[in-house]
Coordinates of C-alpha atoms in Angstrom, one line a residue:
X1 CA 64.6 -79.2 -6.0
X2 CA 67.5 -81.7 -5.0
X3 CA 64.5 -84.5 -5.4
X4 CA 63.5 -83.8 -8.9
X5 CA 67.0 -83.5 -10.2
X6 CA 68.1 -87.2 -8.5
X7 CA 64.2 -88.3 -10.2
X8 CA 65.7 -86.7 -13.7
X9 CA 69.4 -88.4 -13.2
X10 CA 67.5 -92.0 -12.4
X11 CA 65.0 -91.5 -15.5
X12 CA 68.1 -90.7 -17.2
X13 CA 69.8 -93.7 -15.9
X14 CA 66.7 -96.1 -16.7
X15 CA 66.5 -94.7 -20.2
X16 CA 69.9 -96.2 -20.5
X17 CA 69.2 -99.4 -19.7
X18 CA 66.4 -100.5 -22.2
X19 CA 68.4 -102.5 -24.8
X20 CA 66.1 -104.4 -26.5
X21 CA 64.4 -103.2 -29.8
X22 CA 61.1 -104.5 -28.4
X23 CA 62.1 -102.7 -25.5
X24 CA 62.7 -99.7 -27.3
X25 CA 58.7 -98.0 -26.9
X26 CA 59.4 -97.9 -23.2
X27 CA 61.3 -94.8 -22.2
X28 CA 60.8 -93.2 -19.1
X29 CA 62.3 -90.0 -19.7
X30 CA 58.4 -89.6 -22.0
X31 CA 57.0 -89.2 -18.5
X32 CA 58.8 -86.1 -17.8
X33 CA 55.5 -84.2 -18.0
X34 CA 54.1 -86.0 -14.5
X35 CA 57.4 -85.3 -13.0
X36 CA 55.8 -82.2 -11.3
X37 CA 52.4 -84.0 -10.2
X38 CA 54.8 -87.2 -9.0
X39 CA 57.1 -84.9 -7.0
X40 CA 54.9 -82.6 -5.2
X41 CA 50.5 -84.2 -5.5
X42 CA 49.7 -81.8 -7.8
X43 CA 47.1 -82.7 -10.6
X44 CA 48.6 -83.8 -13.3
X45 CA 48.0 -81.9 -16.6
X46 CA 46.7 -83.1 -19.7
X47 CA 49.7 -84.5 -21.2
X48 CA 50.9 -86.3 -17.9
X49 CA 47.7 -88.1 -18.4
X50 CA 48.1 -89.0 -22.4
X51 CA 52.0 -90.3 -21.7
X52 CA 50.8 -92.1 -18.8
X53 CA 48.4 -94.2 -21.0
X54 CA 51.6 -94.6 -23.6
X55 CA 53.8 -95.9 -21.0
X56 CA 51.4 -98.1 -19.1
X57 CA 52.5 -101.4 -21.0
X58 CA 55.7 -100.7 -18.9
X59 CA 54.9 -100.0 -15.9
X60 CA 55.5 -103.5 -14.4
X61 CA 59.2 -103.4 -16.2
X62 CA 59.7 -99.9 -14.6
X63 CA 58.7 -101.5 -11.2
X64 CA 61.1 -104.3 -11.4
X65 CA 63.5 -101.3 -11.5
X66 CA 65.4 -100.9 -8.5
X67 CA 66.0 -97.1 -9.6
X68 CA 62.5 -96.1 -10.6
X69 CA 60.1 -98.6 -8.4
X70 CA 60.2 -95.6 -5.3
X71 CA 58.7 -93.6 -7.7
X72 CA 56.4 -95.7 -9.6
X73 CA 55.3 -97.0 -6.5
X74 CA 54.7 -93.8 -4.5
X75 CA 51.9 -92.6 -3.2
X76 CA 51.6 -89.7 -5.4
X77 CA 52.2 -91.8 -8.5
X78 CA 49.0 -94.0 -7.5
X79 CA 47.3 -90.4 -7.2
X80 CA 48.3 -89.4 -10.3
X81 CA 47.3 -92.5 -11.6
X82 CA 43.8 -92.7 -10.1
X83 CA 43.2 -88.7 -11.6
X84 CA 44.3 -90.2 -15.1
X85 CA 42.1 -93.2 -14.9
X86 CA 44.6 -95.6 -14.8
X87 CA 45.5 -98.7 -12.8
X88 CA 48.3 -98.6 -11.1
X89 CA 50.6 -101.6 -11.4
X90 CA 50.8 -104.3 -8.9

């Protein structure tokens, strides 16, 4: 439990940060619904899947995130990713 509320503080914290107005579409707080599939394996549902595909322009700006690259590059983010059909950033 202590895990997903330090993920939800650093979303928080990223969320923060975007500044830019063309900046603006990347949020990472929208990929709240994968927090459960991120944390623990589990399949991620429906709308994981849909906000993943949003958010995937940002990926590579969430990964040059000191605060959110352990969880974009985990190894149950690039399982979530592969169940959604969608490349993982690099």
């Amino acid at each position: 439990m202590k895990g997903i509320a330090a993920l939800f503080v650093m979303l928080v914290m990223a969320a923060a940060v975007v500044q830019d107005a063309a900046a603006a579409e990347c949020n990472p707080m929208k990929l709240f619904p994968c927090l459960g599939a991120i944390s623990s394996g589990q399949d991620p549902s429906a709308e994981c899947c849909a906000k993943l595909k949003e958010q995937q322009p940002c990926f590579c700006d969430y990964l040059k995130n000191p605060q959110l690259k352990p969880y974009v590059d985990s190894p149950n983010a690039k399982k979530v990713a592969a169940v959604c059909a969608i490349n993982p950033p690099t």
